[in-house]
Coordinates of C-alpha atoms in Angstrom, one line a residue:
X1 CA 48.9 57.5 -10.0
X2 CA 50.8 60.7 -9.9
X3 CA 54.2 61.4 -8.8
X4 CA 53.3 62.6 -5.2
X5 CA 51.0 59.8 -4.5
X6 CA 53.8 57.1 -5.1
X7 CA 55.8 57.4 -1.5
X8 CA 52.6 56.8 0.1
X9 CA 51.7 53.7 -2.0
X10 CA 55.2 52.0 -1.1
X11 CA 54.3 52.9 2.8
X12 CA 51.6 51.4 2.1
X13 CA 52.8 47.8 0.7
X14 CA 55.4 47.4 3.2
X15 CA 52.7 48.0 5.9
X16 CA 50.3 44.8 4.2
X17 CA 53.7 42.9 4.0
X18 CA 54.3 43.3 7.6
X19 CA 50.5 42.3 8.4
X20 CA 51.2 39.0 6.1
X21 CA 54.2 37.8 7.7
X22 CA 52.5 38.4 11.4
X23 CA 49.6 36.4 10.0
X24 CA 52.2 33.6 8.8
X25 CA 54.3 33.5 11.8
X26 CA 51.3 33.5 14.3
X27 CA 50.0 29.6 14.8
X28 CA 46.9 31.1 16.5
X29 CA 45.6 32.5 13.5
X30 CA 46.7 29.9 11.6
X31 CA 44.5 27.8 13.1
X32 CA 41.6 30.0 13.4
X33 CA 42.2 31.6 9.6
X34 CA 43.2 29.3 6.9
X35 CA 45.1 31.1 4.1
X36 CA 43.7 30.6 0.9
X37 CA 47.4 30.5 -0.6
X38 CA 48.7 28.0 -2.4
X39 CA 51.3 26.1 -0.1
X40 CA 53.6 23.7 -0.7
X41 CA 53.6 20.7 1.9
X42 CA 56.6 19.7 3.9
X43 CA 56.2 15.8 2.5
X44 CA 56.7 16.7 -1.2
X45 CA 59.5 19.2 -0.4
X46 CA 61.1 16.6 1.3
X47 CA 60.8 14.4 -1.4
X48 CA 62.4 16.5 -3.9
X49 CA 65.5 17.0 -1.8
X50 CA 65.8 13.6 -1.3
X51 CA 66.4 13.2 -5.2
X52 CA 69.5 15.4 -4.7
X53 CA 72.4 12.6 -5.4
X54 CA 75.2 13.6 -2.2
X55 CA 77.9 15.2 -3.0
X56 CA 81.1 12.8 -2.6
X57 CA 84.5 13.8 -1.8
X58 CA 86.7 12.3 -4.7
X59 CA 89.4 10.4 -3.4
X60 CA 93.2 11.4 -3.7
X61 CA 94.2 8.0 -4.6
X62 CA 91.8 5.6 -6.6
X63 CA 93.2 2.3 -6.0
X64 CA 91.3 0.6 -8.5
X65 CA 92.4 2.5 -11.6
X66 CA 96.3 2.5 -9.6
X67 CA 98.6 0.0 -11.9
X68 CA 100.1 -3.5 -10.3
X69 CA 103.5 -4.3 -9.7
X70 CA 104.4 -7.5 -8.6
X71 CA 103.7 -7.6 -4.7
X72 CA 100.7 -4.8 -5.1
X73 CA 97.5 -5.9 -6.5
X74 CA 94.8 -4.1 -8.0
X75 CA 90.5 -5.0 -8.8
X76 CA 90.1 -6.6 -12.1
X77 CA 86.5 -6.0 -14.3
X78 CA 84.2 -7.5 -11.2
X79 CA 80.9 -5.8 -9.7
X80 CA 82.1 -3.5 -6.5
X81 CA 81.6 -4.2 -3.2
X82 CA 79.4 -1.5 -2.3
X83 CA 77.0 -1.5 -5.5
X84 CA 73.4 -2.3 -4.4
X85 CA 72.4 -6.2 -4.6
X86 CA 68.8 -7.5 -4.9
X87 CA 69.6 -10.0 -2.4
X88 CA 71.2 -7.2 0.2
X89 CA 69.9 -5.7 3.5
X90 CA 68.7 -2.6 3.9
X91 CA 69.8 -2.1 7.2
X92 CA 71.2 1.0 9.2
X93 CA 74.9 1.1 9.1
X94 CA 76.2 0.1 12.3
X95 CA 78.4 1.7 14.8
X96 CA 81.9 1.1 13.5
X97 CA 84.6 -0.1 15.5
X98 CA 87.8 1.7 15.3
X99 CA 91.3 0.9 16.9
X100 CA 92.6 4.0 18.8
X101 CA 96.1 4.5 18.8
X102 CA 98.1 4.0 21.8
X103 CA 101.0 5.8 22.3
X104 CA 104.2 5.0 25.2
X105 CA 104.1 8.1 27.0
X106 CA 100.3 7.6 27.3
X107 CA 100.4 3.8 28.1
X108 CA 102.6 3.9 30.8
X109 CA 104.0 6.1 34.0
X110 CA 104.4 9.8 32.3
X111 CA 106.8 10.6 35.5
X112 CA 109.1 8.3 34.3
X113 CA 109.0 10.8 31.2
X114 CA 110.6 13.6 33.0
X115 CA 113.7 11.2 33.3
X116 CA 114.8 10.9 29.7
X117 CA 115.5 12.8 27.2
X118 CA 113.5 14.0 24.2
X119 CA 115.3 11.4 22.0
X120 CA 114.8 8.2 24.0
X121 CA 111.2 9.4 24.5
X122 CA 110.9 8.9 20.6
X123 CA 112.6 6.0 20.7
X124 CA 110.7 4.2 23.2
X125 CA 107.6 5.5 21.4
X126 CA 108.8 3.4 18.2
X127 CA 110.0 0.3 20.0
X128 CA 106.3 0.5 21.5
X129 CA 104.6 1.2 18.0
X130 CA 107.1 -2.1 16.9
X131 CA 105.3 -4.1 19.7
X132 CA 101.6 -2.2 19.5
X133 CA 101.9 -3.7 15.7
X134 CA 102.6 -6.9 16.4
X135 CA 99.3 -7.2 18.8
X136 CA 96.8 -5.2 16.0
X137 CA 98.4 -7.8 13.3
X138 CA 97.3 -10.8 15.6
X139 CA 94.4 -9.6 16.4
X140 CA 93.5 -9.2 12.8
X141 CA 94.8 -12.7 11.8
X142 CA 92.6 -14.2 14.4
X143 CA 89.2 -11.9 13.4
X144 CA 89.9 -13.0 9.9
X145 CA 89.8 -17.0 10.7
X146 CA 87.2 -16.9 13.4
X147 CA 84.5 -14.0 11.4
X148 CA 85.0 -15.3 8.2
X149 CA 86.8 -18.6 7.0
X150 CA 85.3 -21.0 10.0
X151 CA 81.3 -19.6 9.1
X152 CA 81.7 -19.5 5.9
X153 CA 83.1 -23.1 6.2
X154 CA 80.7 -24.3 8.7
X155 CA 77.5 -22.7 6.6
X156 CA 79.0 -24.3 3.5
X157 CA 79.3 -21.2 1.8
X158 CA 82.6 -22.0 0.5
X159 CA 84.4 -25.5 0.1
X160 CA 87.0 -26.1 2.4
X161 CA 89.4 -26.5 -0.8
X162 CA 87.9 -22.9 -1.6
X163 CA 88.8 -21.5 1.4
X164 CA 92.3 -23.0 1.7
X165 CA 93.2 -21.4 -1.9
X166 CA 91.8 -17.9 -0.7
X167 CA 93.1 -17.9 2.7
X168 CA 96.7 -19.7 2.2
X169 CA 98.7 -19.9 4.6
X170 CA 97.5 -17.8 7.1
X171 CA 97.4 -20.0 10.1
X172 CA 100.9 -20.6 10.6
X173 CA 101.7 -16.6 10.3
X174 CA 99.6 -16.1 13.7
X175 CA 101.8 -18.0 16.2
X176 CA 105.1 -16.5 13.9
X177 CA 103.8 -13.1 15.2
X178 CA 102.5 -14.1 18.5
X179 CA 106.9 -15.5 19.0
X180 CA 108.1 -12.0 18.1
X181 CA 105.4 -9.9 20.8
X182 CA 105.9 -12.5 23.5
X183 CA 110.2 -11.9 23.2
X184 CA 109.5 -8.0 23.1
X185 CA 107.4 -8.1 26.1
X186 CA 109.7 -10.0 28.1
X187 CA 112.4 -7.3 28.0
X188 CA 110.0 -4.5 28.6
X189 CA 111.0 -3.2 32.1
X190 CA 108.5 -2.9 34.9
X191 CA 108.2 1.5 34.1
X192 CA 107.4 0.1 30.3
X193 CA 110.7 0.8 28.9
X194 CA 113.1 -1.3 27.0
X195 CA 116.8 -1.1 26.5
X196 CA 117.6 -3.7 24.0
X197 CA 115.8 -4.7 21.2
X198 CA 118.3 -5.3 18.5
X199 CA 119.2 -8.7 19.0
X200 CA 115.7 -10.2 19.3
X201 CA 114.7 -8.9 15.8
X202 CA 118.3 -10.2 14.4
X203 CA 117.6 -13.6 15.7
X204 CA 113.8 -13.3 14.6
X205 CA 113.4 -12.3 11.1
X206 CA 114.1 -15.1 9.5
X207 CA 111.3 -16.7 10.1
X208 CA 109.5 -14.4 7.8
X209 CA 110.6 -16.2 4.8
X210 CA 107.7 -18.4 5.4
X211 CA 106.0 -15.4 4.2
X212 CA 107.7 -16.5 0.7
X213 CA 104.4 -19.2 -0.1
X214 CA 101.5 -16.6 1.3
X215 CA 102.4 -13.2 -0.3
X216 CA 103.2 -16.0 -3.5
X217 CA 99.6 -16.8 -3.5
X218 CA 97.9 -13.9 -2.6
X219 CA 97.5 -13.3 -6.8
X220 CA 95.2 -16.9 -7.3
X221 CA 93.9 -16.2 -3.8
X222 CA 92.1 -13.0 -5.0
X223 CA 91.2 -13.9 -8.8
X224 CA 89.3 -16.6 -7.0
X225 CA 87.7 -14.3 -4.0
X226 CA 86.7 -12.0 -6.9
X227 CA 85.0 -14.8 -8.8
X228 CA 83.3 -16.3 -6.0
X229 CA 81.4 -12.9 -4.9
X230 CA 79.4 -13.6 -7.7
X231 CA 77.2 -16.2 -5.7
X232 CA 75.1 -14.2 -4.1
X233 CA 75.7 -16.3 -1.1
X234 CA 79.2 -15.8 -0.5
X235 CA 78.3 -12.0 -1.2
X236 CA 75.3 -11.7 0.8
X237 CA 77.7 -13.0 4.1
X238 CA 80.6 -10.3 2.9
X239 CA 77.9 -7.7 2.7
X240 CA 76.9 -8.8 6.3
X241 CA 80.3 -8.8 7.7
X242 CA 81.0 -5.3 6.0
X243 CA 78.1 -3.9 8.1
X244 CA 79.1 -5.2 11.5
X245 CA 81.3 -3.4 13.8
X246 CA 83.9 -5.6 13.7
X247 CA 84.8 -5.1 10.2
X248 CA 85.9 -1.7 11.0
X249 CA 84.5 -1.1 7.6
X250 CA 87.4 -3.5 5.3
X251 CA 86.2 -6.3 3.7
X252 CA 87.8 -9.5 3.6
X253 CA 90.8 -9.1 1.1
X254 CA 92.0 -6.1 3.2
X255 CA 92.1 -8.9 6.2
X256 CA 94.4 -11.2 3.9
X257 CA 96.2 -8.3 2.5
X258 CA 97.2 -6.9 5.7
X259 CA 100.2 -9.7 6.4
X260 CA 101.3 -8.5 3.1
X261 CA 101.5 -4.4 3.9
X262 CA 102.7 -5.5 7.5
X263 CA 105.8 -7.3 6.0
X264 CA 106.8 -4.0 3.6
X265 CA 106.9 -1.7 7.3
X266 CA 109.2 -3.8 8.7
X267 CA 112.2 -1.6 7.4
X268 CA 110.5 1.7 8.0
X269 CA 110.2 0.6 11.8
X270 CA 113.5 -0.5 12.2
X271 CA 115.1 2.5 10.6
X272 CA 112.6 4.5 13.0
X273 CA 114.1 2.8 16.0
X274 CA 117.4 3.3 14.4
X275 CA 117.2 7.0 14.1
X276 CA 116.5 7.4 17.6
X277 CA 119.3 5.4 19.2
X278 CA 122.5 6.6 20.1
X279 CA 125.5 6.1 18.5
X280 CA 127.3 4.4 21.2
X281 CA 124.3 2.2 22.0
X282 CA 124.7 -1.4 21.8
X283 CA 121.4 -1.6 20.1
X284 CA 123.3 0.4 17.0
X285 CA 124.8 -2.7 15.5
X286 CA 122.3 -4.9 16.0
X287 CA 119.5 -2.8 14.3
X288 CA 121.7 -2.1 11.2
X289 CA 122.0 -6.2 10.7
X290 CA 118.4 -6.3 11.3
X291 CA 117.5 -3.1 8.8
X292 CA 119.5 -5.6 6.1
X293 CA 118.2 -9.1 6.7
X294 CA 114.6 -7.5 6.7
X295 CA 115.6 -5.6 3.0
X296 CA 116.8 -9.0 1.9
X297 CA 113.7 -11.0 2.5
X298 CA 111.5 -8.7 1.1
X299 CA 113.5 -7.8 -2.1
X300 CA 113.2 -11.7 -2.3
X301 CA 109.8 -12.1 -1.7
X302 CA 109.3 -9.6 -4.0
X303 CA 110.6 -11.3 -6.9
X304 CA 109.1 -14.9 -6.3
X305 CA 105.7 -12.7 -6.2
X306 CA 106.1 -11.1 -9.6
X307 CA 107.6 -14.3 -11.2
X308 CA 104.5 -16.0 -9.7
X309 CA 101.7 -13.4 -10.5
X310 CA 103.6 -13.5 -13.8
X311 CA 103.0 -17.4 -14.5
X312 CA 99.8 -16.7 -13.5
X313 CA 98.8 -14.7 -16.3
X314 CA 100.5 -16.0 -18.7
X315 CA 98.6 -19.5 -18.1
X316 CA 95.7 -17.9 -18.3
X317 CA 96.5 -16.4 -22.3
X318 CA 94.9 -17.8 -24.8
X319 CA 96.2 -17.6 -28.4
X320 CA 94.0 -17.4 -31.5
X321 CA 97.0 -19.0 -33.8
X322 CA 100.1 -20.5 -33.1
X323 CA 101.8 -17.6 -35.1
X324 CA 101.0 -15.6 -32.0
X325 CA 103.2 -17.3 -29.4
X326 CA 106.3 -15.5 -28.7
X327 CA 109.3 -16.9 -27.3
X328 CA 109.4 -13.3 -25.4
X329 CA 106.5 -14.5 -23.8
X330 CA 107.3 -17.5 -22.3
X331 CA 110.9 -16.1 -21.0
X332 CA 109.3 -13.4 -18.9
X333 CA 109.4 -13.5 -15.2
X334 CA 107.7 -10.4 -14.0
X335 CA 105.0 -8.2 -15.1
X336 CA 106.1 -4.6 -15.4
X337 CA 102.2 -3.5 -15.0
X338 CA 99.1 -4.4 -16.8
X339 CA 95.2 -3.1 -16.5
X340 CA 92.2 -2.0 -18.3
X341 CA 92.7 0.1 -21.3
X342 CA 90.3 1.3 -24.2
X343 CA 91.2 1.8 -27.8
X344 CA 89.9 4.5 -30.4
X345 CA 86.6 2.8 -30.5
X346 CA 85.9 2.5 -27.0
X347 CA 86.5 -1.5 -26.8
X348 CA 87.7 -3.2 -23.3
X349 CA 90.9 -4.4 -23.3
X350 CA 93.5 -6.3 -20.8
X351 CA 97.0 -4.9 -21.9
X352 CA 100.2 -6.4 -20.1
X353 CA 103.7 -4.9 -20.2
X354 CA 105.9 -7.9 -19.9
X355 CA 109.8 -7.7 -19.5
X356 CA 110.4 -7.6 -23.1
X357 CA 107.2 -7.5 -24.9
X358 CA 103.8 -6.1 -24.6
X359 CA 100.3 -7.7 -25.2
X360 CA 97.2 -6.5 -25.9
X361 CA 94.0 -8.7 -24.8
X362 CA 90.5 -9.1 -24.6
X363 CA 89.1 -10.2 -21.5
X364 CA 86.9 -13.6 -21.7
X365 CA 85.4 -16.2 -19.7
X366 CA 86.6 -19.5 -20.4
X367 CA 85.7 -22.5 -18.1
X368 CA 84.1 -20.3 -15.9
X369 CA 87.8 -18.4 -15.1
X370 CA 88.5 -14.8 -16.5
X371 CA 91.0 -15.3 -19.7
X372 CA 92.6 -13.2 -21.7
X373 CA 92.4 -13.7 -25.3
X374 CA 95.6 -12.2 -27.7
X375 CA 94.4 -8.9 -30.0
X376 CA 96.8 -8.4 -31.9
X377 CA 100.7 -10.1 -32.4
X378 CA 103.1 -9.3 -29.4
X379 CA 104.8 -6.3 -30.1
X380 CA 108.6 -6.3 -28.6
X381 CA 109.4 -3.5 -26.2
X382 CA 112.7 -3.0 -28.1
X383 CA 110.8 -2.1 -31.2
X384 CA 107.9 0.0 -29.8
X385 CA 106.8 3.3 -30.5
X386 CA 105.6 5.1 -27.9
X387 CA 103.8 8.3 -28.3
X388 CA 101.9 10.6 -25.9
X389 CA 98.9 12.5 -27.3
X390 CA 97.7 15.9 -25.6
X391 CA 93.9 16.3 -24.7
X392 CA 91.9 17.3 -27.9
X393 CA 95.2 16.9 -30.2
X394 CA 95.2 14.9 -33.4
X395 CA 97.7 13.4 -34.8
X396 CA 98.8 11.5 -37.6
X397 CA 95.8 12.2 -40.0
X398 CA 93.0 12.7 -37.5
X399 CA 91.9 9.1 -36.4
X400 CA 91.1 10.1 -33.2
X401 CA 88.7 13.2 -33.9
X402 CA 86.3 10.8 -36.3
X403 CA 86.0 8.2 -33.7
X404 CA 84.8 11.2 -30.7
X405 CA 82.6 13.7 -31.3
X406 CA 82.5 14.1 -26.8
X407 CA 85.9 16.1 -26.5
X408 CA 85.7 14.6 -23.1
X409 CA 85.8 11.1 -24.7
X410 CA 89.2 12.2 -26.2
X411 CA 91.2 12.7 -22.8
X412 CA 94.0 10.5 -21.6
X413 CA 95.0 9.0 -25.0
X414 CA 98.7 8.0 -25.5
X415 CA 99.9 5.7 -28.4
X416 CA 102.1 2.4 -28.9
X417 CA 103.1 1.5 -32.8
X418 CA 105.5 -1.3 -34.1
X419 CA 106.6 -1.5 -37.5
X420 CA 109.0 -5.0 -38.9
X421 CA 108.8 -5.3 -42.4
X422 CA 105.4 -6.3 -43.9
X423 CA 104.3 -6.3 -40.0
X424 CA 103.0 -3.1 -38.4
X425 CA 100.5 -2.0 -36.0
X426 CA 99.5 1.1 -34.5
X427 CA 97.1 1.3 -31.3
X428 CA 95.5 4.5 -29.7
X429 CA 94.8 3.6 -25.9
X430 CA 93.0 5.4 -23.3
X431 CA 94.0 5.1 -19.4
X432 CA 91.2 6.0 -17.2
X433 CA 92.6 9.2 -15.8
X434 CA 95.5 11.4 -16.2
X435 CA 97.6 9.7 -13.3
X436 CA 97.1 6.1 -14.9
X437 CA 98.2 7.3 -18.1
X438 CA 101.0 8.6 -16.8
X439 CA 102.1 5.4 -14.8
X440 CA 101.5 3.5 -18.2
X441 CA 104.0 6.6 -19.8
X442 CA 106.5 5.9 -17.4
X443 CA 106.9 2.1 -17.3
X444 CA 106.6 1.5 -21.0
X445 CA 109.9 4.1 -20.9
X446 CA 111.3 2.1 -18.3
X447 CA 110.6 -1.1 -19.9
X448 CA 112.4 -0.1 -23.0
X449 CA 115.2 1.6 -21.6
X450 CA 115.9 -1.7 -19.8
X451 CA 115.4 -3.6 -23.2
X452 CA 117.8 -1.1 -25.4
X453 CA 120.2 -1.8 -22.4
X454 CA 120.4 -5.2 -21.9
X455 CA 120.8 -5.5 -26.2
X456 CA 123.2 -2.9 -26.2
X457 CA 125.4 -5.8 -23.7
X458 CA 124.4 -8.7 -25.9
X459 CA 125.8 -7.0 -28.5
X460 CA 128.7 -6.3 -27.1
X461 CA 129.4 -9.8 -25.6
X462 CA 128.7 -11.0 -28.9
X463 CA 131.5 -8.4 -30.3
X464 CA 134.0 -10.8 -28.8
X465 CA 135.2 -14.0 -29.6
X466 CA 136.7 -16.6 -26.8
X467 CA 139.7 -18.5 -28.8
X468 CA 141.2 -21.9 -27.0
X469 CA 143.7 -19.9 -25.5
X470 CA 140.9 -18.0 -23.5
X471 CA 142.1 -14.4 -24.2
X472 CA 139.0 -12.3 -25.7
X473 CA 140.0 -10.9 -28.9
X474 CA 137.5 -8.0 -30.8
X475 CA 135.8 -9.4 -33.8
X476 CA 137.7 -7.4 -36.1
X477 CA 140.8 -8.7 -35.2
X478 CA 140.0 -12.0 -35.3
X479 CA 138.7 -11.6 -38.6
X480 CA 141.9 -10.2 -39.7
X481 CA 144.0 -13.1 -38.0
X482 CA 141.8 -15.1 -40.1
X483 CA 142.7 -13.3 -43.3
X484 CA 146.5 -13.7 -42.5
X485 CA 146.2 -17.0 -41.7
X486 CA 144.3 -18.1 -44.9
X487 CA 147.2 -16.0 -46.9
X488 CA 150.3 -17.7 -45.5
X489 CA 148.7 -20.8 -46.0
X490 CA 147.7 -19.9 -49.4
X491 CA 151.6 -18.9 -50.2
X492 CA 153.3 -22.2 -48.4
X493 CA 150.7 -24.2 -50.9
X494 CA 151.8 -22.5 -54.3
X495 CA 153.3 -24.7 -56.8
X496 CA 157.1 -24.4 -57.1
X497 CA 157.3 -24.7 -61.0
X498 CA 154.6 -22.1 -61.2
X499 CA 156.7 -20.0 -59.0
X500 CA 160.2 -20.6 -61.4
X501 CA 158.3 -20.1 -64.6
X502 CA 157.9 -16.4 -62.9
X503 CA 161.3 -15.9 -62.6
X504 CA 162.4 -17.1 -65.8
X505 CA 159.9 -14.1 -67.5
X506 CA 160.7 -11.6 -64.9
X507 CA 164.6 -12.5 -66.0
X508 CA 163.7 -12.2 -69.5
X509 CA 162.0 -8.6 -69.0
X510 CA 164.8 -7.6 -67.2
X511 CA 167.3 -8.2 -70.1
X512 CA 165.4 -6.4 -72.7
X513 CA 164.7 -3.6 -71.2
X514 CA 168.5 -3.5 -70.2
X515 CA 169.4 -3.6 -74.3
X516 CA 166.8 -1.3 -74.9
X517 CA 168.4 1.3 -72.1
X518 CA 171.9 0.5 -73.8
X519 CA 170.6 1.6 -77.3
X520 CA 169.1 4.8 -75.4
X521 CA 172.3 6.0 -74.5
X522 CA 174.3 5.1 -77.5

């Protein structure tokens, strides 16, 4: 083809290229003309997209991976909720039921709005949020009895011993709520307003110390939930539940959890309503008593929860030798955090920070309840080593690079050494992400700042010395008190004729060396 030719051999392809894509376009022809070109069909394209996994947003926080602290509670190693069962449905996911949030100025009159002032606006609006509470938590309390503990009890799912472990004592908490909304609603005004509120909640929140035995067995309540969803009964009937519309999407522990995160609000509320009252209100006092007798309960609650999640997993250790019990052990009455960890070799284990010590497990089943069997010996917090190790690094001789050859296998490492004598150990553990080994970083530091403290004031009580008289008096000095004491009583007991047969000599010396000083002169 020469040069001059090639224009019109371009015109000419785009003009068969037009005539093609009217051919395709036009469902006349197509019917009358059947290309002879390979086409691919609709079904198999289809097919082929459906084998594209969906993309999923990852979460900000991942709750399973978060660490526990006493009144917080976290999945152990137990097949997820959502995972695919040979004895599940496949049935379209229902419409879900969502609560819509109601807000005062929407509820009631809005003229009455143009009446008060921007502050007492957002004042009502949290005395109203106080009250809307109280209504979503009964609401919830009753769903949870009537959807799930009275079917599963009726269809035998569950023994009614079972169901009184997992569900506690959530039947008294529903007329304990249902005290506080009826009180609130009888001071709301007729335009949906209410001027006091102070001195119901001071003469009302001590009944939540009843929530003292519930939030104290909310730790057996969901080791045994998470061991009974695998019958495939009980978790064929959560599976059902978790597709109805009344579920709202939560399963059942975020029903029994939700007294729980209820309880924790309280003081955010109050201090809301707080914030938005006046300082001359009568309400002002009232709300500041409240603000502490709410702190008080839950700071006390608290602690019975960690001392009993704490005696909860220390019944449940199981020692390979008695050399491994530790009197650290048995004295501790909170767990700082514990969860899943790996070690250089990629092996499971159930490590717990305790006050003073740490332990390193191995999960087990014994008797048909999740154990956790001792690694290694204790190793005391006051003692540890803690050390954090970058992504990719190696330290200390390279024992992490031999065990990986994934550099992705090698993230997240940090590691915890004790050395006492012939007794050392060394341990390389991996967290699950970066923010989990961080938490780890962070209460292990805590932890042993708390232990180096508190042996810092034994050894200083220990310093001094309580006499009869009751005055403290330093160690040193008492020591030296001591050393007087002995001497003057070692003096008044020296024999007298020892004592004159010293003089006599020193007499004697005396005289010569007078003669001798005599002769000197002379």
């Amino acid at each position: 083809m020469v040069a001059k030719d090639y224009p019109f051999y371009l015109s000419a392809k785009r003009a068969n290229l037009a005539l093609e894509a009217q051919t395709v376009t036009s469902p006349a022809k197509e019917t009358e003309e059947p290309s002879n070109k390979r086409v691919k069909s609709l079904s198999r394209v289809t097919s082929l997209a459906s084998l594209i996994p969906p993309v999923r947003a990852t979460p900000l926080k991942r709750f399973s991976q978060t660490l526990q602290r006493s009144i917080s509670f976290r999945s152990e190693s137990r097949p997820e909720l959502f995972s695919p069962r040979p004895w599940s449905r496949n049935v379209p996911p229902a419409n879900t039921k969502r609560r819509d949030s109601k807000l005062w100025s929407e509820t009631f009159d809005v003229c009455v709005n143009h009446m008060l002032t921007s502050k007492e606006i957002k004042r009502q609006e949290a005395i109203f949020e106080l009250s809307q509470g109280e209504e979503d938590l009964i609401e919830d309390l009753k769903l949870a009895k009537k959807a799930y503990h009275d079917p599963m009890l009726k269809l035998s799912i569950m023994t009614e011993q079972e169901l009184n472990q997992i569900f506690g004592t959530l039947d008294s908490l529903i007329p304990l709520h249902e005290d506080l909304l009826r009180r609130l609603q009888e001071v709301r005004k007729p335009d949906g307003s209410t001027e006091h509120v102070g001195h119901i909640l001071v003469g009302w929140l001590p009944c939540l110390n009843s929530y003292d035995s519930y939030c104290s067995n909310q730790v057996a309540a969901k080791a045994l939930l998470d061991h009974k969803k695998q019958d495939h009964r009980v978790q064929d009937f959560l599976q059902r539940c978790l597709e109805s519309p009344f579920s709202r999407k939560l399963d059942l522990w975020n029903f029994l959890d939700i007294p729980r995160s209820r309880l924790v609000k309280y003081p955010l509320l109050l201090r809301e309503i707080l914030r938005h009252t006046p300082n001359d209100h009568p309400d002002q006092q009232h709300l500041e008593e409240a603000i502490n007798i709410i702190q008080g309960i839950v700071a006390e609650i608290n602690i019975k929860t960690g001392e009993s999640e704490c005696q909860y997993y220390k019944e449940r250790l199981i020692y390979l030798e008695e050399g491994q019990r530790d009197s650290l052990i048995d004295n501790s009455r909170a767990v700082c955090c514990h969860g899943e960890l790996k070690n250089n070799r990629g092996v499971k284990l159930h490590v717990f920070l305790f006050e003073e010590v740490l332990v390193i497990t191995r999960p087990v089943s014994h008797n048909e309840q999740l154990c956790y069997q001792l690694y290694r010996q204790p190793i005391p917090v006051r003692e540890l080593l803690l050390e954090d190790l970058q992504d990719g690094e190696v330290r200390l001789g390279g024992s992490l690079r031999g065990a990986f050859s994934n550099n992705e296998r090698i993230k997240n490492f940090f590691r915890v050494s004790f050395k006492n004598g012939s007794q050392s150990q060394t341990h390389s553990l991996q967290a699950n992400d970066s923010f989990n080994k961080q938490q780890w970083l962070n209460c292990i530091r805590q932890a042993k700042e708390k232990a180096v403290c508190a042996g810092k004031a034994a050894g200083l009580e220990a310093h001094f010395l309580v006499p009869a008289n009751g005055r403290r008096v330093p160690q040193g000095e008492a020591a030296l008190e001591q050393m007087e004491q002995s001497d003057c009583e070692s003096d008044c007991s020296m024999d007298t004729s020892e004592l004159s047969a010293d003089c006599e000599r020193m007499e004697q010396a005396n005289s010569c060396e007078s003669e001798k000083q005599i002769e000197t002169n002379v």
